[in-house]
Tab-separated table of C-alpha atoms and ligand atoms in Angstrom:
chain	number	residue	atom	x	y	z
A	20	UNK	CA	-23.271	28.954	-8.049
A	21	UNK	CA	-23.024	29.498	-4.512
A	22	UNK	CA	-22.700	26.932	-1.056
A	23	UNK	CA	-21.373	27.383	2.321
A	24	UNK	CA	-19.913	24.816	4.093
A	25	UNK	CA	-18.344	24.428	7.528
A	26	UNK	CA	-15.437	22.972	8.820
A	27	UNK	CA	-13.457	21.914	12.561
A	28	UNK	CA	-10.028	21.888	13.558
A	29	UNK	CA	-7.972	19.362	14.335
A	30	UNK	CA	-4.999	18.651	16.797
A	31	UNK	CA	-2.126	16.242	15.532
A	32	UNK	CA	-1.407	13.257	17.910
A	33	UNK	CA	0.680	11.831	15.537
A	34	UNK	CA	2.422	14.784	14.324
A	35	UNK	CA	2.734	15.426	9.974
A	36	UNK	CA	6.229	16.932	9.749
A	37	UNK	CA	8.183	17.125	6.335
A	38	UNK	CA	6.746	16.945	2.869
A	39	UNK	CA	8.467	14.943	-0.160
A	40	UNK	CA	6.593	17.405	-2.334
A	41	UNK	CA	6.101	20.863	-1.702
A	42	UNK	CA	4.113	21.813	-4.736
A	43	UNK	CA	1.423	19.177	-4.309
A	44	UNK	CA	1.694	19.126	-0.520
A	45	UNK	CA	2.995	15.446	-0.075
A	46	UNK	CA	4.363	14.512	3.373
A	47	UNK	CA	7.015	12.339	4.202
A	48	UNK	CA	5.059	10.336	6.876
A	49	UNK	CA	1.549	9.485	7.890
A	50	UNK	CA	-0.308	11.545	10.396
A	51	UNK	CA	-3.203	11.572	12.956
A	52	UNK	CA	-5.143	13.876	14.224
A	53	UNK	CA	-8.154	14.660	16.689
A	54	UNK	CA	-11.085	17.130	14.882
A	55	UNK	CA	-12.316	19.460	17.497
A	56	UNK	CA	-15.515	20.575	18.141
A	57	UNK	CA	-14.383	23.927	19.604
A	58	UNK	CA	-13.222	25.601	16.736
A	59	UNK	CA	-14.362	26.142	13.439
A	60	UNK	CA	-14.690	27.972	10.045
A	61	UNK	CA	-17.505	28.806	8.272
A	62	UNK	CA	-16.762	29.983	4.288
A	63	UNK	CA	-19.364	30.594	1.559
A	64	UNK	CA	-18.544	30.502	-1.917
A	65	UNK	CA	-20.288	31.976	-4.594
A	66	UNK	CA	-18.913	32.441	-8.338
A	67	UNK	CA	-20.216	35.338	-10.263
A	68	UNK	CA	-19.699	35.952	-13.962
A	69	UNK	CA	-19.249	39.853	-13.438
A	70	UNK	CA	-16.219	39.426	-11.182
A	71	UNK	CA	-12.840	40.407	-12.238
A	72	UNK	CA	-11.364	38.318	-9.771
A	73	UNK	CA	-11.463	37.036	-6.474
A	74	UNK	CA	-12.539	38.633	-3.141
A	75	UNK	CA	-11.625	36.993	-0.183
A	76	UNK	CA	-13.382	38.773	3.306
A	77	UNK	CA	-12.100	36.963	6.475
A	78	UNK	CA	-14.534	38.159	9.330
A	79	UNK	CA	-16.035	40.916	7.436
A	80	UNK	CA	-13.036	42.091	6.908
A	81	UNK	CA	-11.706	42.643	2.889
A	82	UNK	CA	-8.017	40.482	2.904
A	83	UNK	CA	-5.457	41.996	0.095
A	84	UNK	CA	-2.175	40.320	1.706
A	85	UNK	CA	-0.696	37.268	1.035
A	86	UNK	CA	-3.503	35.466	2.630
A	87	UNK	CA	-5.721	36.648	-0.465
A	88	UNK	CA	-2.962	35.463	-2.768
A	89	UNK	CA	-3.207	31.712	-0.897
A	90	UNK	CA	-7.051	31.645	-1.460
A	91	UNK	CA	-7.246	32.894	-5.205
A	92	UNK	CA	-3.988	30.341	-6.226
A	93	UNK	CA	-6.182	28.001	-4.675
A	94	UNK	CA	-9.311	28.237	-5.872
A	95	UNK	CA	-7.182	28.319	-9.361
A	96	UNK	CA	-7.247	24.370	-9.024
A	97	UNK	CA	-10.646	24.110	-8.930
A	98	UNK	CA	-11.541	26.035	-11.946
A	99	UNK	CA	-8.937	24.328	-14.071
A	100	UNK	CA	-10.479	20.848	-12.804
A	101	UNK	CA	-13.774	22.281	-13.524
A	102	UNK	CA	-12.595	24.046	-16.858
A	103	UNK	CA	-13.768	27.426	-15.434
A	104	UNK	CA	-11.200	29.653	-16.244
A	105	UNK	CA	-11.946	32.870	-15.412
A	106	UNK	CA	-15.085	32.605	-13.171
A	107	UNK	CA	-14.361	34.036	-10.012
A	108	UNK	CA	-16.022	34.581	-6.906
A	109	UNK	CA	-16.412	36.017	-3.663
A	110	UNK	CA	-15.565	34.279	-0.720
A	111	UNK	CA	-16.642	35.256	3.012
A	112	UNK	CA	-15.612	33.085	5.739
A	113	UNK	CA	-16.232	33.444	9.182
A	114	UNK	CA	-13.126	32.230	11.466
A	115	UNK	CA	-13.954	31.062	14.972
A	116	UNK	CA	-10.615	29.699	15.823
A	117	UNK	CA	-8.768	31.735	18.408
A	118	UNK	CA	-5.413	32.385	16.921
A	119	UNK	CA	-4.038	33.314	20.740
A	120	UNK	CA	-5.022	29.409	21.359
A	121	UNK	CA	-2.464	29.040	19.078
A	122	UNK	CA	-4.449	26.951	16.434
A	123	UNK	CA	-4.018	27.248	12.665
A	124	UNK	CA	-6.840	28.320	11.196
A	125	UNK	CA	-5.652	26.946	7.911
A	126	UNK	CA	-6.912	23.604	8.671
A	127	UNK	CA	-10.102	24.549	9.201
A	128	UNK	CA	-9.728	27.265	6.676
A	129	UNK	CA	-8.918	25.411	3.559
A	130	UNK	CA	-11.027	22.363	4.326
A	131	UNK	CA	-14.243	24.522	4.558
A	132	UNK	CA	-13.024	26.565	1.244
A	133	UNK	CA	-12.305	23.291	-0.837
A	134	UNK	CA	-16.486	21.634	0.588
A	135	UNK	CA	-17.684	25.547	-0.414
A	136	UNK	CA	-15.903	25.736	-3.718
A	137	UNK	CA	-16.666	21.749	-4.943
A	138	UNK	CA	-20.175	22.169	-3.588
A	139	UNK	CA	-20.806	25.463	-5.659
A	140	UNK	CA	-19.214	24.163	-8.897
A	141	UNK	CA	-21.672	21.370	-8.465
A	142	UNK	CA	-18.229	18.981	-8.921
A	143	UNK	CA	-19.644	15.756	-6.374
A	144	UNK	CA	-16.483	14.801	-5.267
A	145	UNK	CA	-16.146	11.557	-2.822
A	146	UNK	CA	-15.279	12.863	0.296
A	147	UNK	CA	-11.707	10.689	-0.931
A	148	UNK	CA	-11.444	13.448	-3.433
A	149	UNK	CA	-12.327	16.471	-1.080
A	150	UNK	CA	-9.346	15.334	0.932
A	151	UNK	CA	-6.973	15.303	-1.691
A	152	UNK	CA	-8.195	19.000	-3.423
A	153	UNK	CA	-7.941	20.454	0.775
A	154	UNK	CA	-4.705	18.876	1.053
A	155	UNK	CA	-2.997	20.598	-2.128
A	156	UNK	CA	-4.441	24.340	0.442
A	157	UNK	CA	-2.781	23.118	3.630
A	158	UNK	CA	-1.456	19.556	4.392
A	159	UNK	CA	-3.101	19.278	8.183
A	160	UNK	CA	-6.738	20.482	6.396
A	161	UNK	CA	-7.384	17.293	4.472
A	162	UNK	CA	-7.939	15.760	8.101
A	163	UNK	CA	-10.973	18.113	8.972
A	164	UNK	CA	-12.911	16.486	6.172
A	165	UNK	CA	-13.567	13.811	8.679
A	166	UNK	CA	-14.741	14.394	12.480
A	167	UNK	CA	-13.612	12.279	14.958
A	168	UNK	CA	-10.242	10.306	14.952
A	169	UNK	CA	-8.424	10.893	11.549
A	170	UNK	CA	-5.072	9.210	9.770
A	171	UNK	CA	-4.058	10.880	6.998
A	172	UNK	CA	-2.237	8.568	4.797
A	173	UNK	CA	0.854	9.328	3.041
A	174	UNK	CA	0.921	7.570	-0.057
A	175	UNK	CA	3.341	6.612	-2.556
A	176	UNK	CA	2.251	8.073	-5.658
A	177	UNK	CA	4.003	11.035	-7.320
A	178	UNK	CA	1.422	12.535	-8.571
A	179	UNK	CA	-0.617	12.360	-5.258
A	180	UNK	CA	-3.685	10.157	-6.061
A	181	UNK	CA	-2.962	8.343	-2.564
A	182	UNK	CA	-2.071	10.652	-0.379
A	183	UNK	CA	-5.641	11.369	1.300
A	184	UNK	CA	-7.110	11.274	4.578
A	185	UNK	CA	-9.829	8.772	6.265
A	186	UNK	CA	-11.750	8.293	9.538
A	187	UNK	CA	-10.450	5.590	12.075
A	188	UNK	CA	-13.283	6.333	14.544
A	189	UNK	CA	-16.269	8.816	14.084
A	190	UNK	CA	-17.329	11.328	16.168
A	191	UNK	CA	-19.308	9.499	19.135
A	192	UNK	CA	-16.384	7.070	19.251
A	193	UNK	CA	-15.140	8.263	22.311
A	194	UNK	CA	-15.880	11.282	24.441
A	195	UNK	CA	-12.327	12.556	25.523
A	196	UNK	CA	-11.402	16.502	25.438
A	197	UNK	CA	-8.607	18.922	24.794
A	198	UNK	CA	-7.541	21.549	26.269
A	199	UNK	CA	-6.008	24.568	24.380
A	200	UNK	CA	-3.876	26.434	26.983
A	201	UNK	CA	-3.580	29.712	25.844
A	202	UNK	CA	-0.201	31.463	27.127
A	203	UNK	CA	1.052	34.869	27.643
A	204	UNK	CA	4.027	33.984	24.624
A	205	UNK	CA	5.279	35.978	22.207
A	206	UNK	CA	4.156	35.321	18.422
A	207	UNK	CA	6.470	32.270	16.710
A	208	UNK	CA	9.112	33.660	14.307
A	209	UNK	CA	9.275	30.159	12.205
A	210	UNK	CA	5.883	29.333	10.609
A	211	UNK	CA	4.931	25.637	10.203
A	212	UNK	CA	5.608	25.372	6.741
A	213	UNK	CA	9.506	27.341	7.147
A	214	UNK	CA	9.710	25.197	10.288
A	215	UNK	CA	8.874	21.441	8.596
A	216	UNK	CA	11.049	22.558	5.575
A	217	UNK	CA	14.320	23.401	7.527
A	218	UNK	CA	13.948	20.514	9.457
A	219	UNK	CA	13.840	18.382	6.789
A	220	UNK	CA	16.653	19.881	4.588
A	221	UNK	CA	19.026	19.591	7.776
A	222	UNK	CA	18.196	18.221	10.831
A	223	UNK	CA	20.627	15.251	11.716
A	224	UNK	CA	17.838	13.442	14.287
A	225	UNK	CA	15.447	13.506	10.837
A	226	UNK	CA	15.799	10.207	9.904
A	227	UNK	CA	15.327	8.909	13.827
A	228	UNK	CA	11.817	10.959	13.792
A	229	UNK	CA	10.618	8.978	10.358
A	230	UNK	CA	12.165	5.790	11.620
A	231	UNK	CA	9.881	6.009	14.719
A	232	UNK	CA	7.006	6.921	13.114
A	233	UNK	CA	5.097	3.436	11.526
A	234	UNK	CA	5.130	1.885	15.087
A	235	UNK	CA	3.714	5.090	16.668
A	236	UNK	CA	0.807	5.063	14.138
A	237	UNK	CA	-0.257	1.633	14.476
A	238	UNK	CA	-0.157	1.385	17.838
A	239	UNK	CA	-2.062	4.670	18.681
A	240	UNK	CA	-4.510	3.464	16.279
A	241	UNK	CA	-4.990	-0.213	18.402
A	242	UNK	CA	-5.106	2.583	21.522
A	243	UNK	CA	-8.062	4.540	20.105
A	244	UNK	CA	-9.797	1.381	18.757
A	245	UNK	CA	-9.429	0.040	22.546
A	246	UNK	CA	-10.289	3.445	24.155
A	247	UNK	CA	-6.966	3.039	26.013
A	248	UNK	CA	-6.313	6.700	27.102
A	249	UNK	CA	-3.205	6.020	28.833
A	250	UNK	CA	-1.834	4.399	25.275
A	251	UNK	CA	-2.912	7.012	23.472
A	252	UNK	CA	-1.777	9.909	25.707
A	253	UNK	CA	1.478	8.525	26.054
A	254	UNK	CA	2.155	7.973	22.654
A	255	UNK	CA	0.639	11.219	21.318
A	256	UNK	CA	3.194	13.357	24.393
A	257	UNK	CA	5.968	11.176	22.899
A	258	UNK	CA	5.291	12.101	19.507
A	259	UNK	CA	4.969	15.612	20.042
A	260	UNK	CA	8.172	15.933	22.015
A	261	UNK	CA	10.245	13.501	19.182
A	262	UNK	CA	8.814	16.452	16.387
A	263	UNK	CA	10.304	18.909	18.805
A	264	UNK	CA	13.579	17.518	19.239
A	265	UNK	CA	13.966	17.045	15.223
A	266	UNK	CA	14.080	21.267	14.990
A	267	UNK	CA	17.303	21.179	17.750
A	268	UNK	CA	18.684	19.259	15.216
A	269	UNK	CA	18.161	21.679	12.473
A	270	UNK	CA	20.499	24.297	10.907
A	271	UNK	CA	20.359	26.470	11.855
A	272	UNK	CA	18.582	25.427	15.181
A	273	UNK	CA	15.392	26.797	16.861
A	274	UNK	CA	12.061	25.272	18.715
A	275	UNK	CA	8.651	25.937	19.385
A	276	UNK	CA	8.914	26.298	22.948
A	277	UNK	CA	8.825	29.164	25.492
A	278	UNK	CA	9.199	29.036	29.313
A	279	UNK	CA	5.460	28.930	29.592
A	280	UNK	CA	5.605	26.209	27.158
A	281	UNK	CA	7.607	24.321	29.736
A	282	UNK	CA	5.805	24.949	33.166
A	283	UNK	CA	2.553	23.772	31.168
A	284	UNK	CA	4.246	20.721	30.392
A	285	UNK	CA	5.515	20.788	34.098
A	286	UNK	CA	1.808	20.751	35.196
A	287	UNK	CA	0.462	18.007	32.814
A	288	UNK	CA	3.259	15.415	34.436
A	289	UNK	CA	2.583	16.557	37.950
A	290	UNK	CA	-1.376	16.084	37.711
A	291	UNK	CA	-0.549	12.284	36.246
A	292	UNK	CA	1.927	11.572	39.356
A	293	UNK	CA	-1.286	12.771	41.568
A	294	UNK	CA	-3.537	10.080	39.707
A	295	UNK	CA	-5.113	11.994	36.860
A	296	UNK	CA	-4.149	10.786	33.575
A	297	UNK	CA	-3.210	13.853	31.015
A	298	UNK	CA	-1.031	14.302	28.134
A	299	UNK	CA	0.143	16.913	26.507
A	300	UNK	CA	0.865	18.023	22.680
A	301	UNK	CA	2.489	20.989	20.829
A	302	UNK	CA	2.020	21.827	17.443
A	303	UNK	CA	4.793	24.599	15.627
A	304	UNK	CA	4.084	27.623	18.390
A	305	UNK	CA	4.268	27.401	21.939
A	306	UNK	CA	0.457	26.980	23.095
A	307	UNK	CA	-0.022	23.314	24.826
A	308	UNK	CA	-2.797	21.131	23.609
A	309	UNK	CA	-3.862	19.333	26.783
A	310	UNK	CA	-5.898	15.538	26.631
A	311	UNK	CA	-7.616	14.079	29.057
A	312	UNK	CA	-10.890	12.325	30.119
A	313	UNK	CA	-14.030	13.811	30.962
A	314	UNK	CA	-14.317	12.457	34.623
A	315	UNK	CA	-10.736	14.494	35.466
A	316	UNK	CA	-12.369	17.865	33.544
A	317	UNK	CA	-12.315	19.935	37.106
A	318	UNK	CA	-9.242	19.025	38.443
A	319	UNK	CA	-7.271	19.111	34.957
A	320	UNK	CA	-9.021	22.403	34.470
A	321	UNK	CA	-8.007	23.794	37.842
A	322	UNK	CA	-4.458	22.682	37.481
A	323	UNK	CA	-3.535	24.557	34.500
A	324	UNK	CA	-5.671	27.928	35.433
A	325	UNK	CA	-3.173	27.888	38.263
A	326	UNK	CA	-0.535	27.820	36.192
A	327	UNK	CA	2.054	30.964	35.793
A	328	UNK	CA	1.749	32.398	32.581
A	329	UNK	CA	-1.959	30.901	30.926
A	330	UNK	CA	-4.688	33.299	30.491
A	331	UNK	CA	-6.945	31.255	29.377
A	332	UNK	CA	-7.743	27.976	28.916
A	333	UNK	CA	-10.659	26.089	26.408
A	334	UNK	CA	-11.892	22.953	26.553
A	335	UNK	CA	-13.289	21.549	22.794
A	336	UNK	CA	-14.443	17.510	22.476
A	337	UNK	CA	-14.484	15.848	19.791
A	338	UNK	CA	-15.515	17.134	16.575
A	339	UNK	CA	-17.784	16.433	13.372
A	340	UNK	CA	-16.672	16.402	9.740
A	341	UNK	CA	-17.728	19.034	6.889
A	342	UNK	CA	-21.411	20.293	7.130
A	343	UNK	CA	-23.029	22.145	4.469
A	344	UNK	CA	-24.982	24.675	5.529
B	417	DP6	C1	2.939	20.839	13.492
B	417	DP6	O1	-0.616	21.756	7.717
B	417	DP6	O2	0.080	24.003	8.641
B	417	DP6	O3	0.658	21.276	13.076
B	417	DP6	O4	1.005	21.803	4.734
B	417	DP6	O5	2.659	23.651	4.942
B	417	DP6	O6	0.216	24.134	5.215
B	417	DP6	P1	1.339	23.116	5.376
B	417	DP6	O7	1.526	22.851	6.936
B	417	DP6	P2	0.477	22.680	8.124
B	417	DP6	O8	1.435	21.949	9.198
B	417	DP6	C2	0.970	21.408	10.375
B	417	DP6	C3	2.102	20.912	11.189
B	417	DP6	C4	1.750	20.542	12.610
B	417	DP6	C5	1.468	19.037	12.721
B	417	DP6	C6	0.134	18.528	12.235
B	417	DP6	O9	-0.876	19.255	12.255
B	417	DP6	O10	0.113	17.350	11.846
């Protein structure tokens, strides 16, 4: 009872912020998202009857924190769909997302646990299904089921049943890239999850950022359908900044953003005004996602190395859905 599976990131352009259920991972709107060849997480899964309990290694590395507490509580779902009660198993997983680039490895993370887990318990779950168990680890994972251009939709449903993700536009769609721009910033004090909540409970520009939200997502979708960068960068930068402005709203206030942050931004607008269409996105830290087309790669490239305060910067395309290895 053992499979590996792998699984890609994936940047929001159309950002999920807010759940109406906590417990089951629910959000309040519809998102869309970009999976990313660049980064990726490789778990194996492998149940053994003489275990006591879980063991989680991330990067050969034996995890006893609150990370291991996430992954057992987890994999708790799947043996009481499976009615395996206490079979538990080791789990390795091999992270190549660079936290300084200031991705969450838990999208990667959980949707490469839930293909591992399914896959060893010999469940055959739709790839519908897979969606909705990755969701329930980390809302953004149920995306990186699919590769290329992703929605995930909301639903209605209480209990969850519709509240899954599915592709818009595969893989070799359209060949655009990201950049992650990796700062010298200090580590966020509000994780996503604290962030989304307090924003929800009391930000007073809430209602404007859900309110916005249905026109954004159909229009981006006509964009990527069209392969109409500048639609699709502008909406996606306009997105991004609307989630941003919802946590100045919040009590008590805070944001994402560092100075760095900023003169990124700064950069992205000035290489548009000299003719190269980029856009940016920010997801809940201060690194800057950066989009643009393949034809612009030097120039974009040389732009933000100049920048003051990135170190680094890596370019990903678009990515493919789970593999099983
Ligand atoms: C800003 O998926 O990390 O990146 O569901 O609580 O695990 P949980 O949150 P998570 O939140 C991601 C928020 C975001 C936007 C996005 O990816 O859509």
């Amino acid at each position: 009872m053992r499979a590996t599976a792998k699984a890609h990131t994936n940047i929001a352009l159309i950002k999920y912020w807010g759940k109406r259920n906590e417990e089951l991972i629910l959000p309040t709107n519809s998102s869309l998202s970009v999976t990313l060849d660049g980064f990726y997480t490789r778990t194996t899964v492998h149940f053994k009857n003489e275990l006591q309990k879980d063991v989680f290694t991330l990067n050969d590395k034996v995890i006893k924190d609150i990370a291991y507490e996430r992954v057992t509580n987890y994999l708790e779902l799947f043996r009481n769909y499976a009615n395996k009660q206490g079979l538990y198993a080791e789990v390795n997983s091999i992270n190549k997302v660079p936290t300084a680039a200031g991705f969450a490895s838990s999208a990667s993370g959980f949707a490469a646990l839930a293909a591992a887990t399914a896959q060893a318990l010999k469940l055959d779950l739709s790839e519908q299904e897979l969606s909705k168990f990755t969701r329930q680890g980390s809302g953004s994972a149920c995306r990186s089921i699919y590769g290329g251009f992703v929605e995930w939709q909301k639903g209605q449903a209480n209990d969850g049943s519709d509240s899954y993700a599915i592709q818009i536009a595969p893989q070799d769609h359209w060949d655009i890239r990201v950049a992650a721009v990796v700062l010298t910033a200090k580590e966020k004090d509000v994780s996503s999850r604290v962030g989304m909540k307090r924003t929800v409970d009391t930000s007073v520009f809430y209602d404007g950022w859900l309110d916005s939200l249905p026109a954004d997502l159909e229009a981006i979708k006509e964009g990527i359908v069209a392969k109409d960068f500048e639609k699709v960068g502008s909406i996606a930068e306009a997105n991004c900044l609307k989630m941003h402005a919802t946590t100045l709203g919040a009590v008590p206030p805070f944001t994402y953003w560092q100075d760095t942050t900023m003169t990124v931004m700064q950069t992205v607008q000035s290489l548009r005004k000299s003719g190269f269409p980029a856009y940016f996105t920010i997801d809940a830290g201060p690194n800057v996602k950066v989009l643009y087309l393949p034809k612009d790669e030097q120039e974009v490239l040389k732009k933000l190395r100049q920048t003051d305060g990135v170190t680094d910067v890596i370019v990903s395309k678009v990515g493919e859905g789970i593999s099983y290895v």
